[in-house]
CSV table of C-alpha atoms in Angstrom, one decimal:
chain,number,residue,atom,x,y,z
I,1,MET,CA,-13.9,18.3,20.1
I,2,ARG,CA,-14.2,18.4,16.3
I,3,ASN,CA,-12.0,17.6,14.1
I,4,LYS,CA,-10.2,21.2,12.3
I,5,VAL,CA,-8.2,18.7,9.9
I,6,TYR,CA,-8.8,18.0,6.6
I,7,SER,CA,-7.1,15.7,3.9
I,8,SER,CA,-7.8,17.0,1.3
I,9,PHE,CA,-9.4,21.3,-0.5
I,10,ASP,CA,-11.4,20.6,-2.5
I,11,GLU,CA,-13.3,18.7,0.5
I,12,ALA,CA,-12.3,21.5,2.7
I,13,VAL,CA,-14.1,24.9,0.7
I,14,ALA,CA,-17.3,21.9,-1.4
I,15,ASP,CA,-19.7,23.4,0.9
I,16,ILE,CA,-19.4,27.1,0.6
I,17,PRO,CA,-22.4,28.5,-1.3
I,18,ASP,CA,-23.3,30.4,-3.8
I,19,GLY,CA,-23.5,34.4,-3.7
I,20,ALA,CA,-21.0,34.1,0.0
I,21,VAL,CA,-18.6,36.9,0.8
I,22,ILE,CA,-15.1,35.9,1.0
I,23,MET,CA,-12.0,36.6,2.2
I,24,VAL,CA,-8.5,36.1,0.6
I,25,PRO,CA,-5.8,37.7,2.1
I,26,GLY,CA,-2.4,37.8,-0.2
I,27,PHE,CA,0.2,41.0,-1.0
I,28,GLY,CA,2.5,39.5,-2.6
I,29,PRO,CA,2.9,36.2,-1.1
I,30,GLY,CA,0.4,35.1,2.2
I,31,MET,CA,-2.4,34.2,-0.1
I,32,PRO,CA,-3.9,30.8,-0.3
I,33,LYS,CA,-3.4,29.7,-3.8
I,34,ASN,CA,-4.1,26.3,-3.0
I,35,LEU,CA,-7.8,26.8,-1.3
I,36,LEU,CA,-8.3,29.0,-4.3
I,37,ALA,CA,-7.8,26.3,-6.8
I,38,ALA,CA,-10.3,23.8,-5.6
I,39,LEU,CA,-13.1,26.8,-4.9
I,40,HIS,CA,-12.5,27.6,-8.6
I,41,ARG,CA,-13.4,23.3,-9.4
I,42,GLN,CA,-16.0,23.0,-6.7
I,43,GLY,CA,-18.0,26.1,-9.2
I,44,ALA,CA,-19.6,28.4,-6.9
I,45,LYS,CA,-21.3,31.8,-7.9
I,46,ALA,CA,-22.6,35.1,-7.8
I,47,LEU,CA,-19.4,35.4,-5.7
I,48,THR,CA,-18.4,38.6,-3.4
I,49,ILE,CA,-13.9,38.4,-3.4
I,50,ILE,CA,-12.5,41.2,0.2
I,51,ALA,CA,-9.1,41.0,-2.2
I,52,ASN,CA,-6.2,43.7,-1.2
I,53,ALA,CA,-4.1,42.4,-4.2
I,54,PRO,CA,-6.4,40.1,-6.4
I,55,GLY,CA,-3.6,39.6,-9.0
I,56,THR,CA,-5.1,39.5,-12.8
I,57,THR,CA,-3.1,36.7,-14.0
I,58,ALA,CA,-3.4,32.7,-13.4
I,59,ASP,CA,-0.1,32.6,-11.5
I,60,GLN,CA,-0.9,35.2,-9.2
I,61,GLY,CA,-4.0,32.5,-7.8
I,62,ALA,CA,-7.1,31.7,-9.2
I,63,ILE,CA,-9.1,34.5,-8.5
I,64,PRO,CA,-8.4,35.8,-11.9
I,65,LEU,CA,-9.6,32.8,-12.9
I,66,LEU,CA,-13.1,33.3,-11.0
I,67,VAL,CA,-13.2,36.6,-12.4
I,68,ALA,CA,-12.9,35.3,-16.0
I,69,ASP,CA,-15.7,32.8,-15.6
I,70,GLY,CA,-18.1,34.8,-14.6
I,71,ARG,CA,-18.3,33.8,-10.9
I,72,VAL,CA,-17.5,37.1,-9.1
I,73,ARG,CA,-20.6,39.8,-9.0
I,74,LYS,CA,-18.0,41.6,-6.7
I,75,LEU,CA,-14.4,42.6,-6.1
I,76,ILE,CA,-13.6,45.1,-3.4
I,77,SER,CA,-9.9,45.9,-3.8
I,78,SER,CA,-7.1,48.1,-3.9
I,79,PHE,CA,-5.5,46.6,-6.6
I,80,THR,CA,-7.9,46.3,-9.8
I,81,ALA,CA,-6.2,47.1,-12.7
I,82,SER,CA,-3.6,45.0,-14.2
I,83,ALA,CA,-0.2,46.2,-14.1
I,84,HIS,CA,-0.3,47.2,-17.9
I,85,PRO,CA,-2.7,49.5,-19.4
I,86,SER,CA,-1.3,47.4,-22.7
I,87,ARG,CA,-2.1,43.9,-21.1
I,88,PRO,CA,-6.3,44.6,-20.3
I,89,SER,CA,-7.4,41.6,-17.7
I,90,ALA,CA,-10.4,39.8,-17.6
I,91,PHE,CA,-11.5,42.7,-14.4
I,92,SER,CA,-11.6,46.0,-16.5
I,93,GLU,CA,-13.4,44.1,-19.2
I,94,LEU,CA,-15.9,42.6,-17.4
I,95,TYR,CA,-15.8,46.2,-15.6
I,96,GLU,CA,-15.7,47.8,-19.0
I,97,ALA,CA,-19.0,46.2,-20.1
I,98,GLY,CA,-20.5,46.7,-16.9
I,99,LYS,CA,-21.2,42.6,-15.9
I,100,ILE,CA,-18.7,42.8,-12.7
I,101,ASP,CA,-19.1,45.4,-9.3
I,102,ALA,CA,-16.3,46.4,-7.8
I,103,GLU,CA,-15.2,49.1,-5.3
I,104,LEU,CA,-12.1,50.2,-5.4
I,105,VAL,CA,-10.9,50.5,-1.5
I,106,PRO,CA,-7.5,51.9,-0.8
I,107,GLN,CA,-5.4,50.0,1.6
I,108,GLY,CA,-4.4,51.2,4.6
I,109,THR,CA,-9.1,51.3,4.7
I,110,LEU,CA,-9.6,47.9,3.1
I,111,ALA,CA,-7.2,46.5,6.5
I,112,GLU,CA,-8.7,48.8,8.8
I,113,ARG,CA,-12.5,48.2,7.7
I,114,ILE,CA,-11.5,44.7,7.8
I,115,ARG,CA,-10.1,45.1,11.6
I,116,ALA,CA,-13.1,46.6,12.8
I,117,GLY,CA,-15.2,44.0,11.0
I,118,GLY,CA,-13.3,41.5,13.0
I,119,ALA,CA,-13.8,43.1,16.6
I,120,GLY,CA,-17.1,44.3,16.7
I,121,ILE,CA,-16.7,48.0,14.9
I,122,PRO,CA,-18.4,48.9,12.5
I,123,ALA,CA,-17.6,51.9,11.1
I,124,PHE,CA,-14.9,54.4,12.5
I,125,TYR,CA,-14.2,57.9,10.8
I,126,THR,CA,-10.2,58.4,9.1
I,127,PRO,CA,-8.1,61.4,7.2
I,128,VAL,CA,-7.4,58.5,4.9
I,129,ALA,CA,-8.7,60.1,1.1
I,130,VAL,CA,-10.2,63.3,2.3
I,131,GLY,CA,-10.4,64.8,-0.9
I,132,THR,CA,-10.0,63.1,-3.4
I,133,GLU,CA,-12.2,61.5,-5.6
I,134,LEU,CA,-12.9,58.1,-3.5
I,135,ALA,CA,-14.4,60.5,-0.8
I,136,GLN,CA,-17.3,61.7,-2.7
I,137,GLY,CA,-20.9,60.1,-1.3
I,138,LYS,CA,-18.9,59.5,2.4
I,139,GLU,CA,-20.1,61.4,5.7
I,140,HIS,CA,-17.4,64.2,6.6
I,141,ARG,CA,-16.9,65.1,10.5
I,142,VAL,CA,-14.3,67.6,11.9
I,143,PHE,CA,-12.0,66.3,14.8
I,144,ASN,CA,-9.6,68.6,15.9
I,145,GLY,CA,-9.6,70.9,12.9
I,146,ARG,CA,-8.6,68.1,10.8
I,147,THR,CA,-11.1,66.2,8.7
I,148,TYR,CA,-12.0,62.3,8.1
I,149,LEU,CA,-15.1,61.2,6.0
I,150,LEU,CA,-17.3,57.5,7.5
I,151,GLU,CA,-15.4,54.4,6.7
I,152,HIS,CA,-17.6,51.0,7.1
I,153,ALA,CA,-16.2,48.0,8.8
I,154,LEU,CA,-16.8,44.7,6.3
I,155,THR,CA,-17.2,41.7,7.3
I,156,ALA,CA,-17.3,38.7,5.7
I,157,ASP,CA,-18.7,34.8,4.8
I,158,TYR,CA,-15.7,33.0,5.3
I,159,ALA,CA,-11.6,33.7,5.0
I,160,LEU,CA,-9.6,31.3,3.0
I,161,LEU,CA,-6.1,32.1,5.0
I,162,ARG,CA,-2.4,30.1,4.7
I,163,ALA,CA,-0.4,30.6,7.5
I,164,TRP,CA,2.8,29.0,8.1
I,165,LYS,CA,2.1,26.2,10.6
I,166,ALA,CA,-0.4,25.3,12.8
I,167,ASP,CA,-2.3,22.7,14.9
I,168,THR,CA,-5.0,21.1,15.8
I,169,PHE,CA,-6.9,23.4,17.9
I,170,GLY,CA,-6.8,25.6,15.0
I,171,ASN,CA,-3.7,28.1,16.5
I,172,LEU,CA,-1.4,29.7,13.7
I,173,VAL,CA,1.4,31.0,12.9
I,174,TYR,CA,3.0,33.3,9.7
I,175,VAL,CA,6.1,34.1,8.2
I,176,GLY,CA,7.3,37.0,7.6
I,177,SER,CA,5.4,39.8,5.5
I,178,ALA,CA,2.9,36.6,3.9
I,179,ARG,CA,0.9,37.4,7.1
I,180,ASN,CA,-0.6,40.9,6.2
I,181,TYR,CA,-4.5,40.3,5.3
I,182,ASN,CA,-4.7,37.0,7.2
I,183,PRO,CA,-4.8,37.8,11.4
I,184,ILE,CA,-7.4,40.8,10.3
I,185,MET,CA,-9.6,38.2,8.4
I,186,ALA,CA,-9.4,35.0,10.4
I,187,MET,CA,-11.4,37.6,12.8
I,188,ALA,CA,-13.5,38.9,10.1
I,189,ALA,CA,-15.0,36.3,8.7
I,190,ARG,CA,-17.0,33.9,10.5
I,191,PHE,CA,-15.6,30.5,9.0
I,192,CYS,CA,-12.4,29.9,8.5
I,193,ILE,CA,-10.3,27.4,6.2
I,194,ALA,CA,-7.4,28.3,6.3
I,195,GLU,CA,-4.2,25.9,3.8
I,196,VAL,CA,-0.7,24.9,6.2
I,197,GLU,CA,3.0,24.5,5.3
I,198,GLU,CA,4.2,22.9,7.4
I,199,PRO,CA,2.7,19.5,9.3
I,200,ILE,CA,0.0,19.9,11.5
I,201,VAL,CA,1.1,19.6,15.1
I,202,GLU,CA,-0.6,18.6,18.6
I,203,PRO,CA,-1.3,21.1,21.0
I,204,GLY,CA,1.7,21.7,22.7
I,205,GLY,CA,3.8,21.2,19.8
I,206,LEU,CA,3.3,25.4,19.0
I,207,ASP,CA,5.2,27.6,21.2
I,208,PRO,CA,1.4,29.5,22.5
I,209,ASN,CA,4.0,33.2,22.5
I,210,GLN,CA,4.4,32.9,19.3
I,211,VAL,CA,0.1,32.6,18.2
I,212,HIS,CA,-0.6,34.9,16.0
I,213,THR,CA,-3.9,33.7,15.6
I,214,SER,CA,-5.9,32.2,17.6
I,215,GLY,CA,-7.7,28.9,16.9
I,216,ILE,CA,-11.0,30.2,18.1
I,217,PHE,CA,-10.7,32.1,14.6
I,218,VAL,CA,-9.9,29.2,12.0
I,219,ARG,CA,-12.6,25.8,11.3
I,220,ARG,CA,-10.6,23.8,9.2
I,221,LEU,CA,-7.1,22.9,8.8
I,222,VAL,CA,-5.0,21.9,5.5
I,223,ARG,CA,-1.8,20.6,5.2
I,224,ILE,CA,0.0,21.8,1.8
I,225,PRO,CA,1.1,19.3,0.0
I,226,PRO,CA,5.1,19.1,-2.0
I,227,PRO,CA,5.0,20.3,-5.1
I,228,PRO,CA,3.9,20.0,-8.6
I,229,GLU,CA,0.6,18.4,-5.6
I,230,GLY,CA,0.6,21.7,-4.0
I,231,ILE,CA,0.6,25.3,-4.8
I,232,TRP,CA,3.2,26.9,-3.9
I,233,ASP,CA,4.7,30.9,-3.9
I,234,GLU,CA,7.0,30.9,-6.4
I,235,PRO,CA,9.2,34.6,-6.8
I,236,TYR,CA,7.5,37.2,-9.2
I,237,ASN,CA,6.4,40.9,-9.2
I,238,MET,CA,3.9,42.6,-7.7
I,239,PRO,CA,1.8,45.0,-9.4
I,240,THR,CA,2.6,48.2,-9.7
U,1,MET,CA,12.2,84.2,-21.0
U,2,ALA,CA,14.3,81.6,-21.7
U,3,ASP,CA,14.3,79.1,-24.5
U,4,MET,CA,12.1,76.1,-23.8
U,5,ALA,CA,12.9,74.0,-26.2
U,6,SER,CA,16.4,74.1,-25.3
U,7,LEU,CA,15.4,73.9,-21.7
U,8,LEU,CA,14.2,70.7,-22.7
U,9,GLU,CA,17.6,69.6,-23.9
U,10,LYS,CA,19.5,71.4,-21.4
U,11,PRO,CA,21.0,68.4,-18.5
U,12,ARG,CA,18.9,67.8,-16.0
U,13,LEU,CA,20.5,65.8,-12.2
U,14,ASP,CA,20.7,61.8,-13.1
U,15,ARG,CA,17.9,60.1,-10.3
U,16,ASP,CA,20.4,58.9,-8.5
U,17,THR,CA,21.7,62.6,-8.3
U,18,LEU,CA,18.7,63.2,-7.5
U,19,ALA,CA,18.3,60.4,-5.0
U,20,MET,CA,21.3,61.6,-2.6
U,21,ARG,CA,19.6,65.0,-2.5
U,22,ALA,CA,17.0,63.7,-1.0
U,23,ALA,CA,19.2,62.1,1.0
U,24,LEU,CA,19.8,64.9,2.7
U,25,GLU,CA,16.5,65.5,4.0
U,26,MET,CA,16.6,61.9,6.4
U,27,PRO,CA,17.6,63.2,10.0
U,28,ASP,CA,19.3,60.0,12.3
U,29,GLY,CA,17.1,57.4,13.6
U,30,ALA,CA,14.3,58.4,11.4
U,31,VAL,CA,11.4,56.3,10.5
U,32,VAL,CA,11.6,56.2,7.0
U,33,ASN,CA,8.7,54.7,4.2
U,34,LEU,CA,10.5,55.1,0.7
U,35,GLY,CA,7.8,54.7,-2.7
U,36,ILE,CA,8.8,52.4,-5.7
U,37,GLY,CA,11.5,54.4,-8.1
U,38,ILE,CA,13.6,57.3,-6.9
U,39,PRO,CA,12.5,57.4,-3.3
U,40,THR,CA,13.4,53.3,-3.3
U,41,LEU,CA,17.2,54.5,-4.3
U,42,VAL,CA,17.2,57.3,-1.4
U,43,SER,CA,18.3,54.3,0.6
U,44,GLN,CA,21.6,53.9,-1.0
U,45,TYR,CA,22.7,57.6,-0.3
U,46,VAL,CA,21.5,58.1,3.5
U,47,PRO,CA,24.2,59.4,5.2
U,48,GLU,CA,27.8,58.1,6.7
U,49,GLY,CA,26.3,58.5,10.5
U,50,ARG,CA,22.9,58.2,9.7
U,51,GLN,CA,20.0,55.4,10.6
U,52,LEU,CA,17.1,54.9,10.0
U,53,LEU,CA,14.4,52.3,10.5
U,54,TYR,CA,12.7,51.6,7.1
U,55,HIS,CA,8.7,51.1,6.7
U,56,SER,CA,6.9,49.1,4.8
U,57,GLU,CA,3.9,48.8,4.6
U,58,SER,CA,4.1,44.7,3.5
U,59,GLY,CA,4.1,44.2,7.0
U,60,VAL,CA,8.1,44.7,7.7
U,61,LEU,CA,10.4,47.4,9.8
U,62,GLY,CA,13.6,47.1,9.9
U,63,TYR,CA,14.0,45.7,6.7
U,64,GLY,CA,18.0,46.8,5.1
U,65,PRO,CA,19.4,45.4,1.6
U,66,MET,CA,17.7,43.8,-1.3
U,67,ALA,CA,18.2,40.5,-1.5
U,68,ASP,CA,21.0,38.7,-3.8
U,69,PRO,CA,20.5,37.0,-6.6
U,70,GLY,CA,19.5,33.9,-6.1
U,71,GLN,CA,18.8,34.2,-2.3
U,72,GLU,CA,15.2,35.5,-2.8
U,73,ASP,CA,12.0,34.3,-0.2
U,74,MET,CA,9.2,34.6,-1.0
U,75,ASP,CA,7.4,35.3,2.1
U,76,LEU,CA,10.0,38.9,2.7
U,77,ILE,CA,9.2,41.3,0.2
U,78,ASN,CA,8.9,45.3,0.4
U,79,ALA,CA,5.4,46.8,-0.9
U,80,GLY,CA,7.1,47.2,-4.6
U,81,GLY,CA,7.6,43.4,-4.0
U,82,GLN,CA,11.9,43.4,-3.8
U,83,PHE,CA,13.0,40.7,-1.3
U,84,LEU,CA,14.8,41.9,1.4
U,85,LYS,CA,16.9,40.1,3.2
U,86,TRP,CA,16.6,38.8,5.6
U,87,VAL,CA,18.2,41.2,8.9
U,88,PRO,CA,18.5,41.6,13.0
U,89,GLY,CA,16.7,43.7,14.3
U,90,MET,CA,13.6,43.2,11.6
U,91,ALA,CA,9.7,43.4,13.1
U,92,PHE,CA,6.7,42.1,11.1
U,93,PHE,CA,3.3,42.3,11.5
U,94,HIS,CA,-0.2,42.7,10.5
U,95,SER,CA,-2.0,44.8,7.2
U,96,ALA,CA,-4.1,47.4,9.9
U,97,ASP,CA,-0.7,47.6,11.9
U,98,ALA,CA,1.3,48.7,9.8
U,99,PHE,CA,-1.3,51.2,7.9
U,100,ALA,CA,-2.4,52.3,12.0
U,101,MET,CA,1.5,52.9,11.7
U,102,MET,CA,1.5,55.0,9.3
U,103,ARG,CA,-2.5,56.5,9.6
U,104,GLY,CA,-1.7,56.8,13.5
U,105,GLY,CA,1.7,59.2,12.8
U,106,HIS,CA,4.3,57.0,13.8
U,107,VAL,CA,6.6,56.7,10.0
U,108,ASP,CA,8.7,59.7,10.5
U,109,ILE,CA,8.8,60.9,6.6
U,110,SER,CA,7.5,59.4,2.9
U,111,VAL,CA,9.4,59.8,-0.3
U,112,LEU,CA,7.0,59.1,-3.3
U,113,GLY,CA,6.7,59.5,-6.5
U,114,ALA,CA,3.5,62.0,-8.3
U,115,LEU,CA,1.8,62.4,-11.3
U,116,GLN,CA,1.8,66.2,-10.0
U,117,VAL,CA,2.3,68.6,-7.4
U,118,SER,CA,0.0,71.3,-7.4
U,119,GLU,CA,1.3,74.8,-5.5
U,120,LYS,CA,-1.0,74.3,-2.8
U,121,GLY,CA,0.5,70.7,-1.5
U,122,ASP,CA,-1.7,68.8,-3.2
U,123,LEU,CA,-0.3,65.6,-4.8
U,124,ALA,CA,-2.4,63.5,-7.6
U,125,ASN,CA,0.1,60.3,-7.9
U,126,TRP,CA,-1.6,57.1,-8.5
U,127,MET,CA,-4.1,57.2,-11.1
U,128,LEU,CA,-3.9,57.9,-14.7
U,129,PRO,CA,-7.4,59.1,-15.8
U,130,GLU,CA,-6.8,56.6,-18.9
U,131,ARG,CA,-6.5,53.2,-16.5
U,132,GLY,CA,-10.1,52.8,-15.5
U,133,ILE,CA,-11.1,52.1,-11.9
U,134,GLY,CA,-7.7,51.9,-11.2
U,135,ASN,CA,-4.9,50.5,-8.8
U,136,ILE,CA,-4.8,52.7,-5.5
U,137,GLY,CA,-2.5,50.3,-3.2
U,138,GLY,CA,-1.7,52.0,0.1
U,139,ALA,CA,-0.4,56.1,-2.0
U,140,MET,CA,-3.6,58.2,0.2
U,141,ASP,CA,-2.9,56.1,3.2
U,142,LEU,CA,1.3,57.1,3.5
U,143,ALA,CA,0.1,60.3,2.2
U,144,ALA,CA,-2.2,61.3,4.8
U,145,GLY,CA,-0.7,59.7,7.3
U,146,ALA,CA,3.5,60.6,7.0
U,147,LYS,CA,4.5,63.8,9.2
U,148,ARG,CA,5.8,64.7,6.5
U,149,ILE,CA,5.9,64.7,2.8
U,150,ILE,CA,8.6,63.8,0.7
U,151,VAL,CA,8.8,64.1,-3.5
U,152,THR,CA,11.4,62.8,-6.0
U,153,MET,CA,10.0,63.1,-9.7
U,154,GLU,CA,11.8,64.7,-13.1
U,155,HIS,CA,11.0,68.3,-13.3
U,156,VAL,CA,8.4,67.8,-16.6
U,157,ASP,CA,6.9,65.0,-17.9
U,158,LYS,CA,7.2,62.5,-21.0
U,159,LYS,CA,6.1,65.4,-23.0
U,160,GLY,CA,7.9,68.9,-21.0
U,161,HIS,CA,4.5,69.6,-19.7
U,162,PRO,CA,4.8,71.1,-16.2
U,163,LYS,CA,4.9,68.2,-13.2
U,164,VAL,CA,4.1,71.6,-10.9
U,165,VAL,CA,0.6,73.4,-11.0
U,166,ARG,CA,-1.8,75.4,-9.8
U,167,GLU,CA,-4.4,72.7,-9.6
U,168,CYS,CA,-3.6,69.3,-10.5
U,169,SER,CA,-5.7,67.8,-13.4
U,170,TYR,CA,-5.2,64.3,-12.0
U,171,PRO,CA,-7.6,62.2,-9.7
U,172,LEU,CA,-5.5,63.7,-6.2
U,173,THR,CA,-3.9,61.5,-4.1
U,174,VAL,CA,-4.5,64.0,-1.0
U,175,ARG,CA,-5.5,67.9,-0.3
U,176,GLY,CA,-1.9,69.9,1.2
U,177,ARG,CA,0.4,67.6,2.9
U,178,VAL,CA,2.9,67.4,0.7
U,179,SER,CA,6.2,69.8,1.9
U,180,LEU,CA,9.8,69.7,-0.3
U,181,VAL,CA,9.8,68.7,-3.7
U,182,VAL,CA,13.0,67.2,-4.9
U,183,THR,CA,13.4,67.0,-9.2
U,184,ASP,CA,15.9,66.3,-11.2
U,185,ILE,CA,16.6,70.6,-11.0
U,186,ALA,CA,14.9,71.9,-8.0
U,187,VAL,CA,14.3,72.1,-5.1
U,188,LEU,CA,10.9,73.5,-3.9
U,189,ALA,CA,9.5,74.0,0.0
U,190,MET,CA,5.6,74.8,0.3
U,191,THR,CA,5.1,77.1,3.1
U,192,PRO,CA,2.3,79.5,3.3
U,193,GLN,CA,2.5,81.9,0.4
U,194,GLY,CA,3.8,79.4,-2.1
U,195,LEU,CA,5.9,77.9,-3.6
U,196,LEU,CA,9.5,78.8,-2.7
U,197,LEU,CA,12.7,78.4,-4.7
U,198,LYS,CA,15.2,77.3,-2.7
U,199,GLU,CA,17.8,75.4,-4.4
U,200,VAL,CA,18.7,74.6,-8.7
U,201,ALA,CA,20.1,72.1,-9.9
U,202,PRO,CA,24.0,73.1,-11.8
U,203,GLY,CA,24.0,75.6,-14.3
U,204,TRP,CA,20.1,75.8,-13.8
U,205,THR,CA,18.8,79.3,-13.2
U,206,ALA,CA,15.6,80.1,-11.2
U,207,ASP,CA,14.3,81.9,-14.6
U,208,GLU,CA,14.8,78.4,-15.8
U,209,VAL,CA,13.6,77.2,-13.8
U,210,GLN,CA,10.2,79.0,-13.4
U,211,ALA,CA,9.6,78.4,-17.0
U,212,LEU,CA,9.9,74.6,-17.0
U,213,THR,CA,6.5,74.9,-13.3
U,214,GLU,CA,3.0,76.7,-14.0
U,215,PRO,CA,2.1,78.4,-11.2
U,216,ARG,CA,4.9,81.7,-9.8
U,217,LEU,CA,7.8,80.3,-7.3
U,218,LEU,CA,8.9,82.9,-4.6
U,219,VAL,CA,12.3,83.3,-4.6
U,220,ALA,CA,14.9,82.0,-1.7
U,221,PRO,CA,16.8,84.9,-0.8
U,222,ASP,CA,20.3,82.4,-0.3
U,223,LEU,CA,19.3,80.6,-3.7
U,224,HIS,CA,21.7,78.1,-4.2
U,225,GLU,CA,23.1,75.4,-6.2
U,226,ILE,CA,22.2,71.5,-5.2
U,227,THR,CA,25.5,70.8,-3.4
U,228,LEU,CA,25.9,66.9,-2.2
């Protein structure tokens, strides 16, 4: 079997090309901040980023830095604006100037589009957003007297993940609410790279009953070093 | 007709009392999702003897109180970004399951704040038009998914404009799904005939509530003061 364990984040993201579509989990916790920082150092551009909460400041991970550097072509997200209109983000300025494309998606619709993408379902009907401005231009259909709209699945070239525990096969375990988008993005992307908080164990070191993401979805693993070399989450406030 | 300026000065329920009234709507055993702001306060005032199961779209069911200062765990938050305490019986799940619980009708009540509610039960609560492309989060999923939608909000905005309106002027979150509105001066129920004024804050009359409300209200035959 090919070795999946890499010793550095830079090495693990080195071959991500320009134009890649990249999924990034995180809703507060669960964001792969070390891999994002490596991606920022690596230089890939014209990226499409799919992330529930990409953040607007550098302490929320490196997506705002990639955006500010003009390296993101499109952002697909449920939080795009800054938390306070008085503090405009790099994203909102580029968006106003027509220099970045964006798609705003209700959070649950975003999750289901990703889940569907990983499960081989090309599209599905949902009641969410019917009758709102986000429904404009979408196919509508009535089932059992209620109106639904058609949403298309999302897939990606890469997903960057953040796990609590892993074994060398790539089986992953998440902790608390850091799970969020990690398991579904792991399935919807063709190539997944995970940063791991605990030491990566040999097969047998994880309870197979407790594995959240099967190793078949994971191609590379990097252990997060202790701070300050590794980036660890601090308590902070979510966008509102 | 009451004088508008003096009505806007008249004492109303504070946020905690408003949350107490909304908490009376929670039946024992209900699965409940609480939005940010006044809805979050509801959990503090659930009548004794009733146990609720709290759902958060951050992927947590059965959470309890907020973490004590200094005891925060960065891996355990609710959807408002508040740190939660680890309590027995909690369950974690990924985001697609968190929203399947909502959309699939497994959450009994969603308590939400609002910018505006229309007399048809439409809700606008996710964006001010001047905010550009905006932040939507889970607002639409909650409003379209939960079995019952209760709105808690101030009756008028900061400029004194009614938030209960004929048609929402802000971007809509959902159409026709609000069933109860609890404000700092009134309790309004959505009925097929229109908005029914059921309760008023102490010292308020139906006419005074009407004066701060855009659509014509129906008045319940047993209209009474809010009691807790």
